[in-house]
Short mmCIF file of C-alpha atoms in Angstrom, two decimals:
data_model
loop_
_atom_site.label_atom_id
_atom_site.label_comp_id
_atom_site.label_asym_id
_atom_site.label_seq_id
_atom_site.Cartn_x
_atom_site.Cartn_y
_atom_site.Cartn_z
CA MET A 131 -8.06 -32.98 6.30
CA LYS A 132 -8.65 -31.45 2.82
CA THR A 133 -5.46 -30.86 0.76
CA LEU A 134 -5.35 -27.23 -0.04
CA ARG A 135 -1.84 -27.34 -2.18
CA LYS A 136 -0.37 -29.67 -4.63
CA ILE A 137 3.54 -29.18 -5.40
CA THR A 138 4.72 -31.20 -8.27
CA ILE A 139 8.60 -31.73 -9.60
CA ASN A 140 8.15 -32.54 -12.91
CA PRO A 141 10.83 -33.66 -14.53
CA ILE A 142 13.07 -35.01 -12.04
CA SER A 143 16.46 -34.22 -13.00
CA ARG A 144 20.07 -35.95 -12.95
CA LEU A 145 18.49 -39.61 -13.18
CA GLU A 146 17.76 -42.22 -16.27
CA GLY A 147 14.30 -41.88 -17.43
CA HIS A 148 11.28 -39.74 -16.87
CA GLY A 149 9.16 -39.27 -13.54
CA LYS A 150 7.59 -36.93 -11.28
CA VAL A 151 7.05 -36.32 -7.94
CA THR A 152 3.49 -34.91 -6.04
CA ILE A 153 3.57 -33.86 -2.68
CA ASN A 154 0.20 -32.90 -1.19
CA LEU A 155 0.37 -30.33 1.80
CA ASP A 156 -2.43 -29.92 4.31
CA ALA A 157 -4.27 -26.54 5.39
CA ALA A 158 -1.04 -26.17 7.90
CA GLY A 159 1.24 -26.20 5.29
CA GLU A 160 2.72 -29.66 6.42
CA VAL A 161 2.87 -32.81 3.97
CA GLN A 162 -0.06 -34.96 3.98
CA ASP A 163 1.52 -37.55 1.57
CA ALA A 164 3.82 -37.84 -1.38
CA TYR A 165 4.16 -40.01 -4.31
CA PHE A 166 6.98 -40.84 -7.05
CA HIS A 167 5.37 -41.25 -10.31
CA VAL A 168 6.96 -43.08 -13.37
CA THR A 169 5.31 -41.08 -16.42
CA GLN A 170 6.14 -43.40 -19.57
CA PHE A 171 5.23 -46.76 -20.53
CA ARG A 172 7.32 -49.05 -23.18
CA GLY A 173 5.31 -52.44 -22.97
CA TYR A 174 8.88 -54.72 -23.92
CA GLU A 175 7.34 -57.85 -22.32
CA LYS A 176 4.44 -57.94 -24.67
CA PHE A 177 6.24 -56.86 -28.04
CA CYS A 178 8.60 -59.60 -27.32
CA GLU A 179 5.96 -62.27 -27.62
CA GLY A 180 6.30 -64.26 -30.71
CA ARG A 181 10.20 -63.46 -31.31
CA PRO A 182 12.63 -66.19 -31.48
CA PHE A 183 14.40 -66.80 -27.86
CA GLU A 184 17.54 -66.38 -29.62
CA GLU A 185 17.08 -62.73 -30.26
CA MET A 186 16.30 -61.74 -27.06
CA PRO A 187 19.33 -60.63 -25.94
CA ILE A 188 20.05 -58.38 -28.50
CA ILE A 189 16.32 -57.30 -28.39
CA THR A 190 16.29 -56.34 -24.60
CA GLN A 191 19.37 -54.74 -24.30
CA ARG A 192 17.64 -52.15 -26.18
CA ILE A 193 15.56 -51.20 -23.09
CA CYS A 194 18.44 -49.21 -21.67
CA GLY A 195 21.21 -47.18 -22.73
CA ILE A 196 23.01 -47.02 -19.80
CA CYS A 197 22.93 -50.46 -18.31
CA PRO A 198 22.36 -52.63 -21.67
CA VAL A 199 25.10 -55.18 -20.89
CA SER A 200 23.26 -55.96 -17.96
CA HIS A 201 20.07 -56.71 -19.63
CA GLN A 202 21.84 -58.69 -22.66
CA LEU A 203 23.73 -61.09 -19.88
CA ALA A 204 20.37 -61.72 -17.88
CA SER A 205 18.77 -62.24 -21.41
CA ALA A 206 21.65 -64.58 -22.43
CA LYS A 207 21.65 -66.58 -19.52
CA ALA A 208 17.88 -67.26 -19.62
CA CYS A 209 18.57 -68.45 -23.04
CA ASP A 210 21.13 -70.46 -21.63
CA ALA A 211 18.55 -72.38 -19.32
CA VAL A 212 16.30 -72.82 -22.41
CA LEU A 213 19.01 -74.60 -24.08
CA GLY A 214 19.89 -76.48 -20.81
CA ILE A 215 23.67 -75.88 -20.67
CA GLU A 216 26.53 -74.71 -18.69
CA ILE A 217 28.58 -72.04 -21.24
CA PRO A 218 32.86 -72.80 -21.29
CA ALA A 219 34.51 -71.29 -18.43
CA THR A 220 35.94 -68.83 -20.93
CA GLY A 221 32.80 -67.47 -22.22
CA LYS A 222 31.52 -67.09 -18.40
CA LEU A 223 35.02 -64.97 -17.81
CA LEU A 224 34.52 -62.88 -20.98
CA ARG A 225 30.64 -62.30 -19.68
CA GLU A 226 31.58 -61.34 -16.12
CA LEU A 227 34.53 -59.26 -17.45
CA MET A 228 32.19 -57.43 -19.36
CA HIS A 229 29.66 -57.01 -16.55
CA MET A 230 32.62 -55.55 -14.64
CA GLY A 231 32.92 -52.91 -17.41
CA GLN A 232 29.41 -52.04 -17.04
CA PHE A 233 29.33 -51.90 -13.00
CA ILE A 234 32.51 -49.43 -13.42
CA GLN A 235 31.19 -47.15 -16.08
CA SER A 236 27.56 -46.93 -14.74
CA HIS A 237 28.91 -46.35 -10.89
CA ALA A 238 31.33 -43.79 -12.15
CA LEU A 239 28.61 -42.17 -14.16
CA HIS A 240 26.36 -41.86 -11.38
CA PHE A 241 28.68 -40.42 -8.78
CA PHE A 242 30.73 -37.86 -10.99
CA HIS A 243 28.05 -36.73 -13.05
CA LEU A 244 24.60 -37.17 -11.34
CA ALA A 245 25.37 -37.32 -7.61
CA SER A 246 28.16 -35.32 -7.01
CA PRO A 247 26.82 -32.10 -7.76
CA ASP A 248 24.55 -32.32 -4.56
CA LEU A 249 27.69 -33.43 -2.30
CA LEU A 250 30.59 -30.89 -3.90
CA LEU A 251 28.02 -27.99 -4.71
CA GLY A 252 25.76 -28.51 -1.94
CA TRP A 253 21.85 -28.89 -1.95
CA ASP A 254 20.65 -25.22 -1.65
CA SER A 255 23.43 -23.94 -4.49
CA ASP A 256 22.30 -22.08 -7.59
CA PRO A 257 20.39 -24.90 -9.63
CA ALA A 258 21.63 -23.06 -12.75
CA GLN A 259 25.41 -24.41 -11.71
CA ARG A 260 24.20 -27.56 -9.49
CA ASN A 261 24.92 -30.03 -12.26
CA VAL A 262 27.85 -31.60 -13.95
CA VAL A 263 28.79 -28.41 -15.62
CA GLY A 264 29.16 -26.37 -12.28
CA VAL A 265 31.21 -29.46 -11.12
CA VAL A 266 33.46 -29.04 -13.97
CA ALA A 267 33.72 -25.39 -13.58
CA LYS A 268 34.49 -25.71 -9.90
CA PHE A 269 36.17 -28.89 -9.35
CA PRO A 270 37.66 -29.79 -12.97
CA GLU A 271 40.10 -32.10 -11.91
CA ILE A 272 37.77 -34.66 -10.14
CA ALA A 273 35.27 -33.99 -13.19
CA VAL A 274 38.28 -35.09 -15.53
CA LYS A 275 38.69 -38.36 -13.08
CA GLY A 276 35.13 -39.21 -13.28
CA ILE A 277 35.02 -39.14 -17.15
CA GLN A 278 38.47 -41.27 -17.59
CA LEU A 279 37.09 -43.78 -15.18
CA ARG A 280 33.87 -44.14 -16.84
CA LYS A 281 35.92 -44.05 -20.09
CA PHE A 282 38.18 -47.06 -18.77
CA GLY A 283 34.78 -49.31 -17.95
CA GLN A 284 33.61 -48.46 -21.54
CA GLU A 285 36.86 -49.47 -22.94
CA ILE A 286 36.31 -53.15 -21.30
CA ILE A 287 32.71 -52.99 -22.96
CA LYS A 288 34.28 -52.21 -26.16
CA ALA A 289 37.39 -54.56 -26.20
CA LEU A 290 34.71 -57.24 -25.92
CA GLY A 291 31.66 -56.19 -27.83
CA GLY A 292 33.27 -53.94 -30.42
CA LYS A 293 31.39 -50.69 -28.97
CA LYS A 294 30.75 -49.10 -26.04
CA VAL A 295 26.79 -49.37 -26.21
CA HIS A 296 24.73 -51.83 -26.87
CA PRO A 297 27.42 -54.50 -28.03
CA ALA A 298 26.47 -57.63 -29.64
CA PHE A 299 28.26 -60.19 -27.47
CA ALA A 300 26.57 -62.25 -25.27
CA ILE A 301 24.35 -64.70 -26.94
CA PRO A 302 22.76 -67.86 -26.11
CA GLY A 303 25.37 -70.59 -25.40
CA GLY A 304 28.33 -68.27 -24.86
CA VAL A 305 29.73 -64.94 -26.41
CA THR A 306 30.64 -63.84 -29.80
CA ASN A 307 34.11 -62.72 -29.42
CA THR A 308 37.23 -64.10 -28.09
CA LEU A 309 39.93 -61.22 -26.10
CA HIS A 310 42.91 -60.50 -27.88
CA ARG A 311 46.00 -60.52 -25.77
CA GLU A 312 46.97 -56.91 -26.87
CA ASP A 313 43.39 -55.77 -25.58
CA ARG A 314 43.93 -57.57 -22.32
CA ASP A 315 47.54 -55.84 -21.82
CA ARG A 316 46.31 -52.69 -22.53
CA LEU A 317 43.19 -52.76 -20.20
CA LEU A 318 45.48 -54.05 -17.76
CA ALA A 319 47.64 -51.00 -17.68
CA GLY A 320 44.81 -48.87 -17.08
CA PHE A 321 43.78 -50.35 -13.82
CA ALA A 322 46.42 -47.72 -11.46
CA GLU A 323 44.72 -44.71 -12.51
CA ALA A 324 41.10 -46.43 -11.97
CA TYR A 325 41.74 -47.32 -8.22
CA SER A 326 43.38 -43.88 -7.74
CA THR A 327 39.86 -42.34 -9.05
CA CYS A 328 38.05 -44.50 -6.95
CA GLU A 329 40.16 -43.78 -3.84
CA THR A 330 39.28 -40.27 -4.61
CA ALA A 331 35.42 -40.92 -4.94
CA LEU A 332 35.63 -42.94 -1.68
CA ASP A 333 37.41 -39.91 0.20
CA ILE A 334 34.93 -37.49 -1.01
CA VAL A 335 31.77 -39.43 -0.07
CA LYS A 336 33.47 -40.41 3.34
CA GLY A 337 34.60 -36.80 4.24
CA TRP A 338 31.03 -35.60 3.15
CA GLY A 339 29.23 -37.94 5.18
CA GLU A 340 31.40 -37.41 8.39
CA LYS A 341 30.91 -33.70 7.86
CA ASN A 342 26.98 -34.04 7.44
CA LEU A 343 26.35 -37.27 9.88
CA ALA A 344 23.33 -35.69 11.28
CA GLU A 345 21.77 -35.21 7.96
CA VAL A 346 22.71 -38.68 6.71
CA LYS A 347 20.80 -39.99 10.15
CA ARG A 348 17.89 -38.44 9.52
CA PHE A 349 17.89 -38.08 5.46
CA ALA A 350 15.06 -41.23 4.43
CA ASN A 351 16.56 -43.54 7.25
CA PHE A 352 14.17 -46.35 7.60
CA ARG A 353 13.84 -49.96 8.22
CA SER A 354 13.42 -52.32 5.25
CA ASN A 355 14.40 -55.86 3.86
CA TYR A 356 17.55 -56.24 1.73
CA VAL A 357 17.92 -58.27 -1.67
CA GLY A 358 21.01 -59.15 -3.11
CA LEU A 359 22.98 -62.19 -5.15
CA MET A 360 25.31 -63.78 -3.07
CA ASP A 361 28.35 -66.31 -3.71
CA GLU A 362 28.96 -69.46 -1.45
CA ASN A 363 30.60 -67.33 1.10
CA GLY A 364 27.87 -64.85 1.34
CA CYS A 365 29.90 -61.99 -0.64
CA PRO A 366 28.06 -59.80 -3.16
CA ASN A 367 28.13 -61.46 -6.90
CA MET A 368 27.51 -59.45 -9.74
CA TYR A 369 27.05 -62.24 -12.36
CA GLU A 370 25.90 -65.39 -10.56
CA GLY A 371 24.86 -66.98 -6.94
CA ARG A 372 21.82 -67.41 -4.94
CA ILE A 373 19.39 -64.89 -4.17
CA ARG A 374 19.58 -63.70 -0.44
CA ILE A 375 16.62 -61.69 1.30
CA ALA A 376 17.56 -60.23 4.77
CA ASP A 377 15.61 -58.37 7.51
CA PRO A 378 16.07 -55.04 8.48
CA ASP A 379 18.67 -56.26 11.17
CA ARG A 380 20.54 -57.85 8.42
CA LYS A 381 19.68 -61.60 9.51
CA VAL A 382 18.73 -63.71 6.58
CA LEU A 383 15.22 -64.68 6.18
CA ALA A 384 15.48 -66.83 2.76
CA GLU A 385 18.46 -67.59 0.37
CA PHE A 386 16.93 -69.65 -2.74
CA GLU A 387 18.11 -70.66 -6.44
CA PRO A 388 17.55 -67.77 -8.84
CA LYS A 389 14.88 -70.03 -10.85
CA ASP A 390 12.49 -70.34 -7.97
CA TYR A 391 12.26 -66.60 -7.41
CA LEU A 392 8.65 -66.54 -8.10
CA THR A 393 7.99 -68.95 -4.96
CA PHE A 394 9.32 -66.01 -2.82
CA ILE A 395 8.99 -62.68 -4.97
CA GLY A 396 5.48 -61.28 -5.78
CA GLU A 397 4.44 -58.10 -7.75
CA HIS A 398 1.92 -55.84 -7.45
CA VAL A 399 0.77 -52.88 -9.29
CA GLU A 400 -0.77 -49.32 -8.21
CA PRO A 401 -3.00 -47.05 -10.59
CA TRP A 402 -0.75 -44.18 -10.28
CA SER A 403 2.46 -45.34 -11.65
CA TYR A 404 3.39 -47.43 -14.53
CA MET A 405 6.09 -49.54 -12.40
CA LYS A 406 5.62 -52.80 -10.77
CA PHE A 407 5.61 -52.97 -7.04
CA PRO A 408 7.45 -56.65 -6.28
CA PHE A 409 7.36 -57.64 -2.57
CA TYR A 410 8.73 -60.82 -0.40
CA LYS A 411 5.69 -63.00 -0.72
CA SER A 412 6.07 -64.20 3.35
CA GLN A 413 5.42 -60.90 4.71
CA GLY A 414 2.98 -59.86 1.82
CA TYR A 415 2.32 -56.29 0.22
CA PRO A 416 3.29 -53.69 1.18
CA GLN A 417 4.92 -55.14 4.37
CA GLY A 418 7.41 -57.02 2.37
CA ALA A 419 8.69 -54.45 0.69
CA TYR A 420 12.98 -54.46 0.16
CA ARG A 421 15.77 -52.70 -1.39
CA VAL A 422 18.07 -53.74 -3.80
CA GLY A 423 21.49 -51.96 -5.06
CA PRO A 424 24.64 -51.21 -3.51
CA LEU A 425 23.57 -50.74 0.15
CA ALA A 426 20.98 -53.63 0.00
CA ARG A 427 23.85 -56.02 -1.41
CA LEU A 428 26.18 -54.95 1.54
CA ASN A 429 23.58 -54.80 3.99
CA ALA A 430 22.83 -58.67 2.88
CA ALA A 431 26.26 -59.83 2.86
CA ASP A 432 28.67 -61.39 5.19
CA GLY A 433 31.74 -59.71 3.29
CA MET A 434 33.30 -58.71 -0.09
CA SER A 435 34.90 -60.97 -2.52
CA THR A 436 38.22 -58.97 -3.31
CA PRO A 437 40.59 -57.67 -0.30
CA ARG A 438 40.75 -54.13 -0.74
CA ALA A 439 36.74 -53.96 -1.01
CA ASP A 440 36.20 -56.03 1.92
CA LYS A 441 38.82 -53.71 3.96
CA GLU A 442 36.20 -50.74 2.97
CA PHE A 443 33.15 -53.09 3.88
CA ARG A 444 34.73 -53.33 7.26
CA ASN A 445 34.89 -49.71 7.76
CA TYR A 446 31.38 -49.42 6.61
CA LEU A 447 30.13 -51.74 9.35
CA ALA A 448 32.02 -50.12 11.78
CA LEU A 449 30.11 -46.77 10.84
CA THR A 450 26.78 -48.32 10.85
CA ARG A 451 27.13 -50.81 14.06
CA ASP A 452 24.49 -48.57 15.37
CA GLY A 453 21.82 -49.33 12.95
CA LEU A 454 22.59 -46.50 10.51
CA TRP A 455 22.66 -49.23 7.74
CA GLY A 456 19.01 -47.96 6.83
CA CYS A 457 20.20 -44.66 5.75
CA THR A 458 19.77 -43.84 2.07
CA LEU A 459 22.38 -41.60 1.83
CA LEU A 460 24.72 -44.31 2.57
CA TYR A 461 23.84 -45.60 -1.44
CA HIS A 462 26.55 -43.43 -2.32
CA TYR A 463 29.47 -44.68 -0.04
CA THR A 464 28.34 -48.54 -0.62
CA ARG A 465 28.37 -47.83 -4.49
CA GLN A 466 31.97 -46.65 -4.38
CA ILE A 467 32.85 -50.06 -2.11
CA GLU A 468 31.23 -51.98 -5.23
CA LEU A 469 33.15 -49.96 -7.61
CA LEU A 470 36.11 -50.77 -5.93
CA ASN A 471 35.30 -54.27 -5.80
CA CYS A 472 34.25 -54.44 -9.49
CA LEU A 473 37.64 -53.11 -10.44
CA GLU A 474 39.42 -55.77 -8.26
CA ARG A 475 37.39 -58.53 -9.87
CA ALA A 476 37.98 -57.21 -13.27
CA GLU A 477 41.87 -57.16 -12.70
CA GLU A 478 41.28 -60.98 -11.20
CA ILE A 479 39.57 -62.08 -14.72
CA LEU A 480 42.48 -60.13 -16.96
CA LYS A 481 44.92 -61.92 -15.29
CA ASP A 482 43.58 -65.40 -15.48
CA GLU A 483 45.24 -67.12 -18.70
CA ARG A 484 41.57 -68.72 -19.32
CA VAL A 485 40.44 -65.12 -20.28
CA CYS A 486 41.95 -65.45 -23.63
CA GLY A 487 40.95 -68.79 -24.70
CA THR A 488 39.03 -69.83 -27.80
CA GLU A 489 36.16 -71.97 -26.28
CA ILE A 490 33.55 -69.51 -25.96
CA ARG A 491 30.54 -70.97 -27.02
CA ILE A 492 27.99 -74.30 -27.15
CA THR A 493 25.51 -74.66 -29.96
CA THR A 494 22.59 -76.95 -29.26
CA ASN A 495 18.97 -77.33 -29.71
CA PRO A 496 16.47 -76.19 -26.97
CA SER A 497 15.82 -78.76 -24.07
CA ASN A 498 13.29 -76.63 -21.85
CA ALA A 499 10.31 -74.47 -22.13
CA GLU A 500 11.21 -72.09 -19.87
CA GLY A 501 14.39 -70.35 -18.76
CA VAL A 502 15.52 -67.81 -15.85
CA GLY A 503 18.43 -65.68 -16.04
CA VAL A 504 19.16 -63.44 -13.16
CA ILE A 505 22.06 -60.67 -12.51
CA GLU A 506 22.83 -57.94 -10.06
CA ALA A 507 22.57 -54.77 -12.50
CA PRO A 508 24.29 -51.66 -11.38
CA ARG A 509 21.26 -50.79 -9.74
CA GLY A 510 20.45 -53.95 -8.21
CA ILE A 511 18.85 -57.46 -9.09
CA LEU A 512 17.47 -58.19 -12.55
CA ILE A 513 15.41 -61.06 -13.48
CA HIS A 514 14.70 -62.10 -16.99
CA HIS A 515 12.02 -65.27 -17.20
CA TYR A 516 10.89 -66.45 -20.86
CA TRP A 517 8.46 -69.42 -21.71
CA VAL A 518 9.22 -70.64 -25.37
CA ASN A 519 6.89 -73.00 -27.42
CA LYS A 520 8.22 -76.03 -29.13
CA TYR A 521 9.47 -73.83 -32.08
CA GLY A 522 11.62 -71.52 -29.77
CA ALA A 523 9.29 -68.59 -30.07
CA ILE A 524 8.72 -66.56 -26.89
CA GLU A 525 5.09 -67.32 -25.51
CA LYS A 526 5.61 -64.87 -22.52
CA ALA A 527 8.45 -63.04 -21.23
CA ASN A 528 8.71 -61.35 -17.77
CA LEU A 529 11.22 -58.91 -16.43
CA ILE A 530 11.79 -57.39 -13.13
CA VAL A 531 14.10 -54.51 -13.43
CA ALA A 532 15.96 -53.26 -10.26
CA THR A 533 14.51 -50.08 -10.53
CA GLY A 534 11.03 -51.59 -10.17
CA HIS A 535 12.54 -53.77 -6.88
CA ASN A 536 12.94 -50.13 -5.15
CA ASN A 537 9.59 -48.59 -6.36
CA ILE A 538 8.22 -49.00 -2.63
CA ALA A 539 11.67 -47.75 -0.79
CA ILE A 540 11.69 -44.67 -3.49
CA ASN A 541 8.28 -43.97 -2.70
CA ARG A 542 9.11 -44.04 1.09
CA SER A 543 12.15 -42.30 0.80
CA VAL A 544 10.43 -39.50 -1.02
CA GLU A 545 7.67 -39.11 1.67
CA LEU A 546 10.01 -39.34 4.58
CA VAL A 547 12.58 -36.60 2.96
CA ALA A 548 9.21 -34.26 2.34
CA LYS A 549 8.08 -34.61 5.50
CA GLU A 550 11.50 -33.96 7.22
CA TYR A 551 12.03 -30.55 5.45
CA ILE A 552 9.03 -29.07 4.24
CA HIS A 553 6.86 -27.33 7.00
CA LYS A 554 4.13 -24.48 6.78
CA GLY A 555 4.17 -24.24 3.21
CA ASP A 556 8.13 -23.30 2.94
CA VAL A 557 8.79 -25.15 -0.32
CA ARG A 558 12.15 -23.32 -1.04
CA GLU A 559 14.14 -24.89 -4.28
CA GLY A 560 16.95 -26.34 -2.11
CA LEU A 561 14.18 -28.33 -0.13
CA LEU A 562 12.74 -30.06 -3.21
CA ASN A 563 15.94 -30.62 -4.67
CA ARG A 564 16.38 -32.71 -1.11
CA VAL A 565 13.37 -34.89 -2.32
CA GLU A 566 15.03 -35.33 -5.72
CA GLY A 567 18.13 -36.26 -4.18
CA ALA A 568 16.57 -38.92 -2.18
CA ILE A 569 15.36 -40.62 -5.54
CA ARG A 570 19.21 -40.03 -6.97
CA CYS A 571 20.64 -41.93 -4.28
CA TYR A 572 18.96 -45.30 -6.06
CA ASP A 573 20.27 -44.36 -9.12
CA PRO A 574 16.92 -45.43 -11.03
CA CYS A 575 16.92 -46.14 -14.50
CA LEU A 576 13.14 -45.29 -15.16
CA SER A 577 13.52 -46.40 -18.65
CA CYS A 578 14.23 -49.89 -17.59
CA ALA A 579 11.55 -49.91 -15.07
CA THR A 580 8.58 -49.23 -17.20
CA HIS A 581 7.01 -52.62 -18.63
CA ALA A 582 4.06 -53.60 -16.41
CA LEU A 583 0.48 -52.94 -18.08
CA GLY A 584 -1.06 -54.13 -14.70
CA GLN A 585 -4.75 -52.92 -13.94
CA MET A 586 -3.68 -49.19 -15.76
CA ALA A 587 -7.45 -47.29 -16.17
CA LEU A 588 -8.05 -46.37 -19.53
CA LYS A 589 -10.49 -43.59 -21.22
CA ILE A 590 -10.75 -42.64 -24.87
CA GLN A 591 -12.95 -39.69 -25.78
CA ILE A 592 -13.39 -38.83 -29.45
CA PHE A 593 -14.62 -35.19 -29.78
CA GLY A 594 -16.91 -33.68 -32.54
CA HIS A 595 -15.82 -30.21 -34.37
CA SER A 596 -17.90 -28.38 -31.67
CA GLY A 597 -16.20 -30.03 -29.02
CA GLU A 598 -18.88 -32.27 -27.99
CA ILE A 599 -17.78 -36.04 -26.78
CA LEU A 600 -19.16 -38.23 -29.60
CA HIS A 601 -18.27 -41.58 -28.31
CA GLU A 602 -16.25 -42.37 -25.10
CA LEU A 603 -14.60 -45.66 -24.20
CA ARG A 604 -13.48 -46.54 -20.81
CA ARG A 605 -11.75 -49.31 -18.78
CA ASP A 606 -11.18 -48.75 -15.05
#
């Protein structure tokens, strides 16, 4: 049927980076199809070529201002693999501690600043008020709690790396700085308030879910595979572990070492987006699509590694026992369970006497021609893969970031929500906000995700002074 009307949401609000949504309606005003486009291009993988591999942890963290720590750590792990070493125990604890700070600040930022306006003020509330300023005006205590929790995560990062954003800390072979005992004690004093705020967030999201269970069930609820990094007990591990792929019924399809990711994960490109479309090779594209991030990590897991988070995980399993684990809105709930898990893990690390040790780095020459570093970023699994020449210069780099893994799932969520709520040409603002809300569930970071050139079509036209085309270059 011929498309009669196109709706464009541009830019999408309350997420990191720039993207847009196009929704095509048929003659009856029903949704024909919908697409999530990423409209920026950065090309990090290309301009890293030729740089010394030691520079990569500093260069690649500039990919993002929200999750630079995740990129720095994944990069440092890839460089460790090039060196062919295991870093000292204290260095590893300090890296993981900084990563927990990253998770705490990022998950707090997303829930209190980006997602809560929809939950606290309503999908259909005045868009001029439906933002963090509106939350501050109507729920000042909750807003302040959110700001303080994010600050707590940032203070962990600053105590180790000297500043809250783009710290210079993880390097090939270990880390640059030790942790002072005064800083350790100061950070330990902040956990009571942090746990309280996390419990507040859990109460809000569970209460909202109970009141809106019918919408939770029908809002972008679809079957998909799930991917996450798991420890030896099948619990999500944000720093290291084996990559697990689970099917829509949470049964394990594959589990493998991160260095073998190319055997299991393929990458596809489409002409209408700068983002890659990763997929599980055994099932092909697009059937092998999967989801990553909090919902995926918990759906692929057997439990959580810390007691309070594991108790909440059991509550989540009870809630979803009838197959609700495919509900996209449950990203908000699972994100708060992970926040609790990361607070507990950060406290565990700070109470470990080794965290104030002084053996934090090994120096040696490269022994391998390539290295893979994999870590869980707040939005999902993050892969850095470098190939180096005999001088240690980068010959090729491959980055698969969290939002890229979710690309197919985000597009499917957008189309499902558009088809659920838009009928007979009725495109009220609140309905379009639900389409944006489907994207926000994934907490996408579009700045991180746009690195692939792929088969992008390119047309260059040179015009004369009177407007005529003098010359045209074209690549399809």
